[in-house]
Coordinates of C-alpha atoms and ligand atoms in Angstrom, one line a residue:
Chain A
M1 CA -32.0 1.7 13.3
I2 CA -35.3 0.0 12.7
N3 CA -37.0 3.2 13.8
A4 CA -34.9 5.1 11.3
F5 CA -36.1 2.9 8.5
L6 CA -39.7 3.4 9.6
Q7 CA -39.1 7.1 9.5
L8 CA -37.7 6.6 6.0
A9 CA -40.9 5.0 4.9
Q10 CA -43.1 7.6 6.5
V11 CA -41.3 10.9 6.3
G12 CA -39.0 10.3 3.3
T13 CA -40.7 10.8 0.0
G14 CA -39.3 9.2 -3.1
A15 CA -37.8 12.5 -4.2
T16 CA -35.9 12.8 -0.9
L17 CA -34.6 9.3 -1.3
V18 CA -33.4 10.0 -4.8
Q19 CA -31.7 13.2 -3.7
T20 CA -30.1 11.5 -0.7
L21 CA -28.8 8.7 -2.8
L22 CA -27.4 11.1 -5.4
K23 CA -25.8 13.2 -2.7
S24 CA -24.2 10.0 -1.3
F25 CA -22.7 9.2 -4.7
A26 CA -21.5 12.7 -5.2
L27 CA -19.8 12.9 -1.8
G28 CA -18.6 9.3 -2.3
S29 CA -17.0 10.4 -5.6
V30 CA -14.9 13.1 -3.7
Y31 CA -13.9 10.5 -1.2
V32 CA -13.0 8.0 -3.9
L33 CA -10.7 10.5 -5.6
I34 CA -8.8 11.4 -2.5
A35 CA -8.7 7.8 -1.2
L36 CA -7.3 6.6 -4.6
G37 CA -4.5 9.1 -4.4
F38 CA -3.7 7.9 -0.9
V39 CA -3.9 4.2 -1.9
I40 CA -1.7 4.5 -5.0
I41 CA 1.1 6.2 -3.0
F42 CA 0.8 3.7 -0.2
K43 CA 0.6 0.7 -2.5
A44 CA 3.7 1.7 -4.6
T45 CA 5.9 3.2 -2.0
Q46 CA 4.6 2.0 1.4
V47 CA 4.4 5.5 2.6
L48 CA 1.3 6.7 4.6
N49 CA 0.7 10.1 3.1
F50 CA -0.4 12.3 5.9
A51 CA 0.3 15.3 3.6
A52 CA -2.8 14.3 1.5
G53 CA -4.9 17.1 3.0
A54 CA -2.5 20.0 2.3
L55 CA -1.5 18.6 -1.1
S56 CA -5.1 18.2 -2.3
M57 CA -5.9 21.7 -1.1
A58 CA -2.8 23.1 -2.8
G59 CA -4.1 21.5 -6.0
A60 CA -7.5 23.3 -5.6
M61 CA -5.5 26.5 -4.9
F62 CA -3.7 26.1 -8.2
M63 CA -7.1 26.0 -9.9
T64 CA -8.4 29.1 -8.2
I65 CA -5.1 30.9 -9.1
L66 CA -5.4 29.9 -12.7
I67 CA -9.1 30.9 -12.9
S68 CA -9.4 34.0 -10.8
D69 CA -5.9 35.5 -10.8
G70 CA -5.4 34.6 -14.5
G71 CA -1.8 33.7 -13.7
L72 CA 0.2 30.5 -13.2
P73 CA 1.7 30.1 -9.8
L74 CA 5.3 31.4 -9.5
L75 CA 5.4 32.2 -13.3
P76 CA 5.7 35.8 -14.5
F77 CA 3.3 35.4 -17.4
G78 CA -0.5 35.2 -17.2
N79 CA -2.7 32.2 -18.0
P80 CA -3.9 32.7 -21.6
L81 CA -6.7 30.3 -20.9
A82 CA -8.2 32.3 -18.0
P83 CA -11.6 33.9 -18.5
A84 CA -11.7 37.7 -18.9
E85 CA -11.9 39.8 -15.7
G86 CA -15.3 39.4 -14.0
E87 CA -16.4 36.7 -16.4
T88 CA -16.9 33.0 -15.9
A89 CA -15.1 30.5 -18.0
S90 CA -16.9 28.3 -20.6
V91 CA -17.4 24.7 -19.6
V92 CA -14.6 23.6 -22.0
L93 CA -12.2 26.2 -20.8
F94 CA -13.0 25.4 -17.2
F95 CA -12.0 21.8 -17.7
V96 CA -8.9 22.7 -19.6
N97 CA -7.9 24.8 -16.5
V98 CA -8.7 21.8 -14.3
L99 CA -6.3 19.7 -16.4
I100 CA -3.6 22.4 -16.0
A101 CA -4.2 22.5 -12.3
L102 CA -3.9 18.7 -12.1
A103 CA -0.6 18.9 -14.1
L104 CA 0.7 21.4 -11.6
A105 CA -0.4 19.2 -8.7
A106 CA 1.4 16.3 -10.3
L107 CA 4.5 18.4 -10.6
L108 CA 4.2 19.3 -6.9
G109 CA 4.0 15.6 -6.1
L110 CA 7.1 14.9 -8.2
V111 CA 9.1 17.7 -6.4
I112 CA 8.0 16.4 -3.0
E113 CA 8.9 12.8 -3.9
R114 CA 12.3 13.9 -5.2
L115 CA 13.2 16.2 -2.3
A116 CA 11.6 14.7 0.7
I117 CA 10.8 11.1 0.0
R118 CA 13.5 9.6 -2.2
P119 CA 16.4 10.5 0.1
M120 CA 14.6 8.7 2.9
V121 CA 13.8 5.4 1.1
G122 CA 14.4 2.4 3.3
Q123 CA 13.6 4.2 6.5
P124 CA 11.0 2.7 8.8
L125 CA 7.3 3.1 7.9
F126 CA 6.8 5.4 10.9
A127 CA 9.7 7.7 10.0
M128 CA 8.3 8.1 6.5
A129 CA 4.8 8.9 7.9
V130 CA 6.3 11.6 10.1
I131 CA 8.0 13.1 7.2
T132 CA 4.8 13.4 5.3
L133 CA 3.3 15.0 8.4
G134 CA 6.1 17.6 8.1
I135 CA 5.2 18.2 4.5
E136 CA 1.6 18.7 5.5
I137 CA 2.6 21.3 8.1
A138 CA 5.0 23.0 5.6
I139 CA 2.4 23.4 2.9
R140 CA -0.5 24.4 5.0
P141 CA 0.5 28.0 5.6
F142 CA 0.8 28.5 1.8
N143 CA -2.8 27.2 1.5
L144 CA -4.1 29.4 4.3
D145 CA -2.2 32.5 3.2
A146 CA -3.3 32.1 -0.3
T147 CA -7.0 31.6 0.7
A148 CA -8.9 34.6 1.6
L149 CA -11.1 34.2 4.7
E150 CA -14.2 34.0 2.6
G151 CA -12.6 31.5 0.3
R152 CA -11.3 31.8 -3.3
R153 CA -13.8 31.2 -6.1
L154 CA -13.2 28.2 -8.3
G155 CA -15.2 29.8 -11.1
V156 CA -17.4 26.8 -11.8
P157 CA -19.4 27.7 -14.9
W158 CA -22.7 26.1 -13.8
G159 CA -22.4 27.5 -10.3
A160 CA -24.9 25.9 -8.0
S161 CA -27.6 25.3 -10.6
S162 CA -29.5 22.1 -10.8
W163 CA -31.8 20.0 -13.0
N164 CA -35.2 18.8 -11.9
W165 CA -36.0 15.2 -12.3
G166 CA -39.6 14.9 -11.4
D167 CA -39.8 16.1 -7.8
A168 CA -36.1 15.6 -7.2
V169 CA -33.7 18.5 -7.4
V170 CA -30.4 17.3 -9.0
P171 CA -27.4 19.7 -8.6
K172 CA -25.3 19.7 -11.8
S173 CA -22.2 19.5 -9.7
Y174 CA -23.2 16.2 -8.2
I175 CA -23.5 14.6 -11.6
V176 CA -20.2 16.1 -12.7
A177 CA -18.6 14.7 -9.5
V178 CA -19.9 11.2 -10.3
I179 CA -18.7 11.4 -13.9
I180 CA -15.3 12.7 -13.0
A181 CA -14.8 10.0 -10.3
A182 CA -15.9 7.3 -12.7
I183 CA -13.5 8.5 -15.4
A184 CA -10.6 8.8 -12.9
G185 CA -11.4 5.4 -11.3
A186 CA -11.5 3.7 -14.8
G187 CA -8.3 5.5 -15.7
V188 CA -6.6 4.2 -12.6
L189 CA -7.8 0.6 -13.3
L190 CA -6.7 0.9 -16.9
F191 CA -3.3 2.3 -15.9
F192 CA -2.7 -0.8 -13.8
R193 CA -2.9 -2.8 -17.0
T194 CA -0.2 -0.8 -18.8
K195 CA 3.5 -1.6 -18.8
L196 CA 4.2 1.0 -16.1
G197 CA 1.1 0.1 -14.1
V198 CA 2.1 -3.6 -14.0
A199 CA 5.5 -2.5 -13.0
M200 CA 4.0 -0.4 -10.2
R201 CA 2.1 -3.5 -8.9
A202 CA 5.3 -5.5 -9.1
V203 CA 7.1 -2.9 -7.1
A204 CA 4.3 -2.9 -4.6
F205 CA 4.5 -6.7 -4.3
D206 CA 8.3 -7.2 -4.1
Q207 CA 10.5 -4.2 -4.5
E208 CA 13.8 -6.0 -4.7
A209 CA 12.5 -8.6 -7.2
A210 CA 11.1 -5.7 -9.3
M211 CA 14.6 -4.1 -9.3
A212 CA 16.1 -7.4 -10.4
Q213 CA 13.9 -7.3 -13.5
G214 CA 15.3 -3.9 -14.4
I215 CA 12.3 -1.9 -13.3
N216 CA 13.4 1.6 -12.3
V217 CA 11.8 1.8 -8.8
G218 CA 12.6 5.5 -8.4
R219 CA 10.6 6.3 -11.5
V220 CA 7.7 4.2 -10.3
F221 CA 7.8 6.1 -7.0
A222 CA 7.8 9.4 -8.8
I223 CA 4.8 8.4 -10.9
A224 CA 2.9 7.2 -7.9
W225 CA 3.4 10.5 -6.1
A226 CA 2.5 12.5 -9.2
M227 CA -0.7 10.5 -9.7
G228 CA -1.6 10.4 -6.0
T229 CA -1.2 14.2 -5.7
A230 CA -3.2 14.9 -8.9
L231 CA -6.0 12.6 -7.7
A232 CA -6.2 14.2 -4.3
A233 CA -6.2 17.7 -6.0
L234 CA -9.1 16.6 -8.3
G235 CA -11.0 15.5 -5.2
A236 CA -10.5 18.9 -3.6
I237 CA -11.5 20.7 -6.8
V238 CA -14.7 18.7 -7.2
Y239 CA -15.5 19.3 -3.5
G240 CA -15.2 23.0 -4.2
M241 CA -18.2 23.0 -6.5
A242 CA -21.5 24.1 -5.0
P243 CA -23.6 22.7 -3.3
F244 CA -20.8 20.9 -1.6
P245 CA -20.2 22.7 1.7
P246 CA -17.4 25.0 0.5
G247 CA -19.9 26.5 -1.8
G248 CA -18.0 27.1 -5.1
S249 CA -14.7 28.1 -3.6
V250 CA -11.7 26.8 -1.8
S251 CA -12.5 27.1 1.9
Q252 CA -10.0 27.9 4.6
E253 CA -12.2 26.1 7.1
I254 CA -13.6 23.1 5.3
H255 CA -11.0 22.1 2.8
P256 CA -8.1 21.4 5.2
L257 CA -10.3 18.8 7.0
L258 CA -11.4 17.0 3.9
A259 CA -8.6 14.4 3.9
L260 CA -9.2 13.6 7.5
R261 CA -12.8 12.7 6.6
V262 CA -11.3 10.2 4.0
L263 CA -9.5 8.4 6.8
P264 CA -12.5 6.1 7.5
V265 CA -12.7 5.3 3.8
I266 CA -9.1 4.1 3.7
V267 CA -9.5 2.1 6.8
L268 CA -12.7 0.5 5.6
G269 CA -11.4 -0.3 2.1
G270 CA -7.8 -1.3 3.0
L271 CA -4.7 0.9 2.8
D272 CA -3.4 -0.7 -0.4
S273 CA -6.6 -1.6 -2.3
V274 CA -7.8 0.4 -5.3
A275 CA -11.2 -1.5 -5.2
G276 CA -11.2 -0.8 -1.5
A277 CA -10.9 3.0 -2.1
I278 CA -13.8 2.9 -4.5
Y279 CA -16.2 0.7 -2.4
G280 CA -15.0 2.4 0.8
G281 CA -15.6 5.9 -0.5
L282 CA -19.2 5.0 -1.6
I283 CA -20.1 3.1 1.5
I284 CA -18.8 5.7 3.9
A285 CA -20.4 8.6 2.0
T286 CA -23.7 6.8 1.9
A287 CA -23.6 6.1 5.6
E288 CA -22.7 9.7 6.3
V289 CA -25.3 11.2 4.1
F290 CA -28.1 8.9 5.1
A291 CA -27.3 9.4 8.8
G292 CA -27.4 13.2 8.3
Q293 CA -30.7 12.9 6.4
Y294 CA -32.7 10.4 8.3
L295 CA -31.1 9.8 11.7
S296 CA -31.4 13.5 12.6
Q297 CA -35.1 13.4 11.7
W298 CA -35.5 10.3 13.9
N299 CA -33.7 11.7 16.9
S300 CA -32.6 15.3 16.9
T301 CA -30.2 15.1 19.9
L302 CA -27.2 15.4 17.7
G303 CA -28.7 17.2 14.8
S304 CA -26.3 17.1 11.9
G305 CA -23.7 15.5 14.2
Y306 CA -24.8 12.1 13.1
S307 CA -23.2 12.5 9.8
T308 CA -19.9 13.4 11.4
I309 CA -19.9 10.4 13.8
V310 CA -21.3 7.6 11.6
P311 CA -18.2 7.3 9.3
Y312 CA -15.9 6.8 12.4
L313 CA -18.3 4.3 13.9
V314 CA -18.2 2.3 10.7
M315 CA -14.4 2.6 10.8
L316 CA -14.1 1.5 14.4
F317 CA -16.4 -1.5 13.7
M318 CA -14.2 -2.4 10.7
L319 CA -11.1 -2.2 12.8
L320 CA -12.6 -4.6 15.2
V321 CA -13.9 -7.2 12.8
K322 CA -11.4 -6.9 9.9
P323 CA -8.4 -4.8 10.7
Y324 CA -7.0 -4.8 7.2
G325 CA -10.1 -3.5 5.6
L326 CA -12.5 -5.0 3.1
F327 CA -9.8 -5.5 0.5
G328 CA -6.5 -4.8 2.3
T329 CA -3.5 -7.1 2.3
P330 CA -3.1 -8.6 5.8
E331 CA 0.7 -8.4 5.9
I332 CA 0.7 -4.7 6.0
R333 CA 1.8 -3.4 9.4
R334 CA 0.0 -0.5 10.9
V335 CA 1.6 2.4 12.5
Chain B
M1 CA 32.8 -12.9 -20.0
L2 CA 32.0 -12.1 -16.4
E3 CA 35.0 -11.6 -14.1
V4 CA 34.7 -11.2 -10.3
A5 CA 38.1 -10.3 -8.9
N6 CA 39.1 -10.2 -5.2
L7 CA 35.7 -9.1 -4.3
E8 CA 35.1 -7.9 -0.7
V9 CA 31.5 -7.1 0.4
V10 CA 30.5 -5.7 3.8
Y11 CA 26.9 -5.5 5.1
N12 CA 25.9 -2.6 7.4
E13 CA 29.5 -1.3 7.3
V14 CA 30.7 -4.0 9.7
I15 CA 29.8 -7.5 8.6
L16 CA 32.4 -8.8 6.2
V17 CA 30.8 -11.4 4.1
L18 CA 32.9 -11.8 0.9
R19 CA 36.6 -11.9 1.5
G20 CA 38.4 -11.6 -1.7
L21 CA 36.2 -13.8 -3.9
S22 CA 37.3 -14.4 -7.5
V23 CA 35.1 -16.2 -10.0
Q24 CA 34.9 -16.2 -13.8
V25 CA 32.2 -17.1 -16.2
P26 CA 33.5 -17.4 -19.8
D27 CA 31.1 -16.9 -22.6
G28 CA 28.9 -19.8 -23.5
Q29 CA 29.8 -21.9 -20.4
I30 CA 27.9 -23.1 -17.4
V31 CA 29.8 -22.3 -14.2
A32 CA 28.7 -23.8 -10.9
L33 CA 29.2 -21.8 -7.7
L34 CA 28.8 -24.2 -4.8
G35 CA 28.8 -23.7 -1.0
S36 CA 26.8 -24.4 2.1
N37 CA 24.3 -22.1 3.7
G38 CA 25.8 -18.7 4.6
A39 CA 28.9 -19.1 2.4
G40 CA 28.1 -15.9 0.6
K41 CA 26.6 -17.2 -2.7
T42 CA 23.6 -15.0 -2.7
T43 CA 25.7 -12.0 -1.7
T44 CA 27.9 -12.7 -4.8
A45 CA 24.8 -12.7 -7.0
R46 CA 23.7 -9.4 -5.4
A47 CA 27.1 -7.8 -6.0
I48 CA 27.0 -8.7 -9.7
T49 CA 23.4 -7.5 -10.3
G50 CA 23.5 -4.3 -8.3
L51 CA 21.2 -5.4 -5.5
L52 CA 23.6 -4.9 -2.5
D53 CA 22.2 -1.4 -1.9
V54 CA 18.8 -2.8 -0.9
H55 CA 20.5 -4.8 1.9
E56 CA 22.8 -2.1 3.1
G57 CA 25.7 -3.9 1.5
K58 CA 28.8 -2.4 -0.2
V59 CA 31.7 -3.5 -2.3
T60 CA 34.7 -2.5 -0.3
K61 CA 37.4 -4.0 -2.5
G62 CA 37.8 -5.8 -5.8
S63 CA 35.8 -5.5 -9.0
V64 CA 33.1 -7.0 -11.1
T65 CA 33.7 -6.6 -14.8
W66 CA 31.4 -7.7 -17.6
N67 CA 32.9 -7.9 -21.1
G68 CA 35.7 -5.6 -19.9
A69 CA 33.5 -2.9 -18.4
E70 CA 33.3 -2.3 -14.6
I71 CA 29.7 -2.8 -13.5
G72 CA 30.3 -2.8 -9.7
E73 CA 28.5 0.5 -8.9
Q74 CA 25.7 0.4 -11.5
L75 CA 22.0 0.4 -10.9
P76 CA 20.2 -2.9 -11.3
A77 CA 18.3 -1.7 -14.4
K78 CA 21.5 -0.8 -16.2
I79 CA 23.0 -4.2 -15.5
V80 CA 19.9 -5.9 -16.8
E81 CA 20.1 -3.7 -19.9
S82 CA 23.8 -4.8 -20.3
G83 CA 22.7 -8.4 -20.6
I84 CA 22.9 -10.0 -17.1
S85 CA 19.7 -11.3 -15.5
Q86 CA 19.2 -13.0 -12.2
V87 CA 16.7 -15.7 -11.0
M88 CA 16.7 -14.8 -7.4
E89 CA 16.8 -17.3 -4.5
G90 CA 13.3 -18.3 -3.5
R91 CA 11.9 -17.6 -7.0
R92 CA 10.4 -14.2 -5.9
I93 CA 7.7 -14.2 -8.6
F94 CA 5.0 -11.5 -8.3
G95 CA 2.3 -13.6 -6.7
E96 CA -0.5 -11.1 -7.2
L97 CA 0.2 -10.7 -10.9
T98 CA -0.8 -13.1 -13.7
V99 CA 1.8 -15.2 -15.5
D100 CA 1.8 -12.9 -18.5
E101 CA 2.1 -9.8 -16.3
N102 CA 5.1 -11.4 -14.5
L103 CA 6.7 -12.0 -17.9
S104 CA 5.9 -8.4 -18.9
C105 CA 7.9 -7.2 -15.9
G106 CA 10.8 -9.3 -17.1
A107 CA 10.6 -7.5 -20.4
F108 CA 10.7 -4.1 -18.8
T109 CA 14.1 -3.2 -20.3
N110 CA 13.5 -5.0 -23.5
R111 CA 10.2 -4.1 -25.1
A112 CA 11.4 -4.3 -28.7
N113 CA 11.8 -8.1 -28.8
M114 CA 9.1 -8.8 -26.3
N115 CA 7.0 -11.0 -28.6
A116 CA 9.9 -13.1 -29.8
N117 CA 11.1 -13.6 -26.3
Y118 CA 7.6 -14.5 -25.1
E119 CA 7.4 -17.2 -27.8
R120 CA 10.8 -18.5 -26.7
V121 CA 9.8 -18.7 -23.1
M122 CA 6.5 -20.4 -24.0
D123 CA 8.5 -23.0 -26.1
L124 CA 10.7 -23.7 -23.1
F125 CA 7.9 -23.9 -20.6
P126 CA 4.7 -25.2 -22.3
Q127 CA 3.1 -25.5 -18.8
L128 CA 3.1 -21.7 -18.5
K129 CA 1.3 -21.4 -21.8
E130 CA -1.8 -23.1 -20.4
R131 CA -1.8 -20.9 -17.4
N132 CA -0.8 -17.5 -18.8
T133 CA -3.8 -15.6 -17.5
Q134 CA -3.7 -17.2 -14.0
V135 CA -2.5 -15.4 -10.9
A136 CA 1.1 -16.6 -10.4
G137 CA 0.7 -17.1 -6.7
Y138 CA -1.5 -20.2 -7.4
L139 CA 1.2 -22.0 -9.4
S140 CA 2.9 -25.0 -8.0
G141 CA 6.5 -24.6 -6.8
G142 CA 8.0 -26.1 -10.0
E143 CA 5.8 -23.8 -12.2
Q144 CA 6.8 -20.8 -10.1
Q145 CA 10.5 -21.7 -10.7
M146 CA 9.8 -22.0 -14.4
L147 CA 8.1 -18.6 -14.3
A148 CA 11.0 -17.1 -12.5
I149 CA 13.4 -18.4 -15.1
G150 CA 11.1 -17.4 -18.0
R151 CA 10.7 -13.9 -16.5
A152 CA 14.5 -13.5 -16.4
L153 CA 14.8 -14.7 -20.0
M154 CA 12.3 -12.0 -21.2
A155 CA 15.2 -9.5 -20.9
E156 CA 17.1 -11.6 -23.4
P157 CA 20.2 -12.0 -21.2
K158 CA 23.7 -13.0 -22.4
L159 CA 24.4 -14.2 -18.8
L160 CA 21.8 -15.9 -16.6
I161 CA 22.5 -16.1 -12.9
L162 CA 20.4 -18.8 -11.1
D163 CA 20.4 -18.7 -7.3
E164 CA 19.5 -22.2 -6.0
P165 CA 16.9 -23.0 -8.6
S166 CA 16.6 -26.6 -7.1
L167 CA 15.7 -25.3 -3.6
G168 CA 12.5 -27.0 -2.3
L169 CA 11.8 -28.9 -5.5
A170 CA 11.1 -32.6 -5.8
P171 CA 13.8 -34.7 -7.5
M172 CA 11.9 -35.0 -10.8
L173 CA 11.3 -31.3 -11.0
I174 CA 15.0 -30.7 -10.3
E175 CA 15.9 -32.9 -13.3
Q176 CA 13.5 -30.9 -15.4
I177 CA 14.9 -27.6 -14.3
R178 CA 18.4 -29.0 -14.9
D179 CA 17.6 -30.0 -18.5
I180 CA 16.0 -26.6 -19.1
I181 CA 19.2 -24.9 -17.9
V182 CA 21.1 -27.0 -20.4
D183 CA 18.7 -26.0 -23.2
I184 CA 19.0 -22.3 -22.3
N185 CA 22.8 -22.6 -22.4
K186 CA 22.6 -24.3 -25.8
Q187 CA 20.8 -21.2 -27.0
G188 CA 24.0 -19.2 -26.3
V189 CA 23.4 -17.9 -22.8
S190 CA 26.2 -18.2 -20.3
V191 CA 25.0 -19.5 -16.9
L192 CA 26.3 -18.9 -13.4
L193 CA 24.5 -21.7 -11.5
I194 CA 24.5 -21.1 -7.7
E195 CA 23.7 -24.3 -5.9
Q196 CA 23.9 -26.3 -2.6
N197 CA 22.9 -29.3 -4.7
A198 CA 26.4 -29.9 -6.0
M199 CA 25.5 -33.1 -7.8
M200 CA 22.9 -31.4 -10.0
A201 CA 25.1 -28.4 -10.7
L202 CA 28.3 -30.2 -11.5
S203 CA 26.5 -32.7 -13.7
I204 CA 25.8 -30.0 -16.2
A205 CA 28.6 -27.4 -15.5
D206 CA 31.8 -26.9 -17.4
F207 CA 33.6 -25.5 -14.4
G208 CA 32.9 -25.2 -10.7
Y209 CA 33.9 -23.1 -7.7
V210 CA 33.4 -24.2 -4.1
M211 CA 33.1 -21.3 -1.7
E212 CA 33.2 -21.2 2.1
S213 CA 33.0 -18.2 4.4
G214 CA 33.2 -15.7 1.5
K215 CA 36.0 -17.1 -0.6
V216 CA 36.7 -19.8 -3.0
V217 CA 38.3 -22.8 -1.3
M218 CA 38.4 -25.1 -4.4
D219 CA 37.9 -24.7 -8.1
G220 CA 38.3 -26.8 -11.2
P221 CA 36.6 -28.5 -14.1
A222 CA 33.3 -29.9 -13.1
Q223 CA 34.3 -33.5 -13.7
K224 CA 37.4 -33.1 -11.5
L225 CA 35.3 -31.6 -8.6
L226 CA 32.8 -34.5 -9.0
N227 CA 35.6 -36.9 -8.3
D228 CA 37.1 -34.9 -5.4
E229 CA 36.9 -36.6 -2.0
D230 CA 36.0 -33.5 0.0
V231 CA 33.4 -32.4 -2.4
Q232 CA 31.9 -35.9 -2.4
E233 CA 31.8 -36.0 1.3
F234 CA 30.4 -32.6 2.0
Y235 CA 28.4 -31.7 -1.0
L236 CA 27.4 -35.0 -2.6
G237 CA 26.7 -36.8 0.7
L238 CA 29.0 -39.7 -0.3
H239 CA 31.4 -41.3 2.1
G240 CA 34.4 -42.6 0.3
D241 CA 35.7 -45.2 2.8
G242 CA 32.5 -45.8 4.7
G243 CA 34.4 -44.8 7.9
E244 CA 33.7 -42.2 10.5
R245 CA 32.8 -38.9 9.1
K246 CA 35.5 -36.3 9.7
S247 CA 34.4 -33.2 11.6
F248 CA 33.6 -30.3 9.4
R249 CA 36.2 -28.2 11.0
D250 CA 39.0 -30.7 10.4
V251 CA 38.3 -30.9 6.8
K252 CA 37.9 -27.2 6.4
H253 CA 41.3 -26.8 8.0
Y254 CA 42.7 -29.4 5.7
K255 CA 41.3 -27.7 2.7
R256 CA 42.7 -24.4 3.7
R257 CA 46.1 -26.0 4.0
K258 CA 45.8 -27.8 0.8
R259 CA 44.9 -24.5 -0.8
W260 CA 48.1 -22.9 0.5
L261 CA 50.1 -25.8 -0.8
S262 CA 48.7 -25.8 -4.2
Ligands
ADP1 N1 21.3 -8.2 4.5 C1 22.2 -8.7 5.2 N2 22.7 -8.1 6.3 C2 23.6 -8.6 7.1 N3 24.2 -9.8 6.8 C3 23.7 -10.6 5.8 C4 22.7 -10.0 4.9 N4 22.5 -10.9 4.0 C5 23.3 -12.0 4.2 N5 24.0 -11.8 5.3 C6 25.0 -12.7 5.9 O1 26.0 -12.9 4.9 C7 26.4 -14.3 5.0 C8 26.2 -14.8 3.6 O2 24.9 -14.9 3.2 P1 24.4 -15.3 1.8 O3 25.1 -14.5 0.8 O4 22.9 -15.2 1.8 O5 24.9 -16.8 1.8 P2 24.4 -18.1 0.9 O6 23.6 -17.5 -0.2 O7 25.6 -18.7 0.4 O8 23.6 -18.9 1.8 C9 25.5 -15.0 6.0 O9 26.3 -15.1 7.2 C10 24.4 -14.0 6.2 O10 24.0 -14.1 7.6
MG2 MG1 21.6 -18.0 -0.7

């Protein structure tokens, strides 16, 4: 480690450091979005959502269908807000389409909650987790069938372009990612101060006592699933923007694994903590990006493998010293 | 008026807990429901407020009617909306939420009058006013009980069910809670006061029921129950003749017989 820092001082220029930091925040933003989705569902409903991967990717698929097919999924009429054939949407139109995709993702979350989760309420934690795994498996083929092998374009108006800040190259997508995550994170924190958000926290704390107050727990569950699915979808959409690895599209290879890479974030932050999702996302992404940038320069045995391994090392370390995560609630049983 | 008639409740489809329980709470009265641990008091409260489902419990016979309408199968939220609120056993405040947020949860079904109800709760419990932004988990036991009662009042109930509000509180606090229950009742709220502390409950109640093993074994005006030998011996801890304490089973048996005779 000390060597790595020496390397940093010698090899790493200021510009590299700035770029690496920014990349950390951008990747962290993606992790934060998906982790928030997971945490909200777990906090409100005590369900470990192993369908987060397929659900987030489905949300990104909605986006590509809206933008490139110019049609709404399963509906006969076209998307009036889609760009003309062969053209790229304007920035405003792009974000309008993002909002529609998120609404569709939220709807998907509502349907899943109603059909697969609500009837099983009261079952053991483990059974519920297995059900979400079933949902993951059921949705995956839709994602893969709908994705062409080379990926489906997300139609990001700014593509892979970047700004230059001094010597540092700053991809526009990275800045967009950070802004989106900041807005979403602030939105979630504000939501928890509203009537419904307070009710959701009450349900999370003591479901029966919440029912006794007249809080409609079913409605709270439905909202948690809608929010959780939409946040996961937003993460997958942002991740589709170049220069994130999928390179401007929804990727058959990279996107399905995204949620798995958020696992260390959730373990680090705590399964039921919003603050944990935010800090955890940023810490894990920073560890991952810095390991990829600097450790591989210091010792090339693993090459880019360092960035894959480091998040799990952080997670293992966390499980040893603080099994409930930085901000998690200790009573929570693990499966 | 709340009317529980011949209620039978079964948990997990096999455990029969209430065996034909009948209890009435006339408008404007305080009615005490007494009984030792495991008698089925909390189950009665759950049956009235729609919380049996959570515990795999079911009403298999009998009925719960509120102002003439059957409410046995309704969702808890509907029952709260219809004017019945419960202060659950063990307070069950939301420990991670602030005092104000707890009260806001209580007002979930009644947003329209939230401000007026908030003022009313703060008038009843000035202690809560000083701590309204504090996390409720850090309140003392007495303050938590006040918060639990205040939270239930935020729904502006016509009937308040209190499940062992004196549990775990020091005698002075019990007196304070008792006086507050009287105040609430004076504001026009009927009260079903579930207690093991029979002295406290009967001292303010109009009428009382004593239940055992899921049914009522004795009932009557509170004053009459206070003077009853069995009640004195088993619930008030008084020994009438100073002699040997009869075994519980003997007295229970005797009570049953007395019930048949009466
Ligand atoms: N969820 C439950 N499942 C099974 N049995 C229960 C459940 N809750 C209570 N009981 C049983 O029902 C009986 C009455 O309990 P309860 O209504 O809590 O009595 P009380 O409030 O008078 O102490 C007890 O024997 C208790 O063991
Ligand atoms: Mg009880």
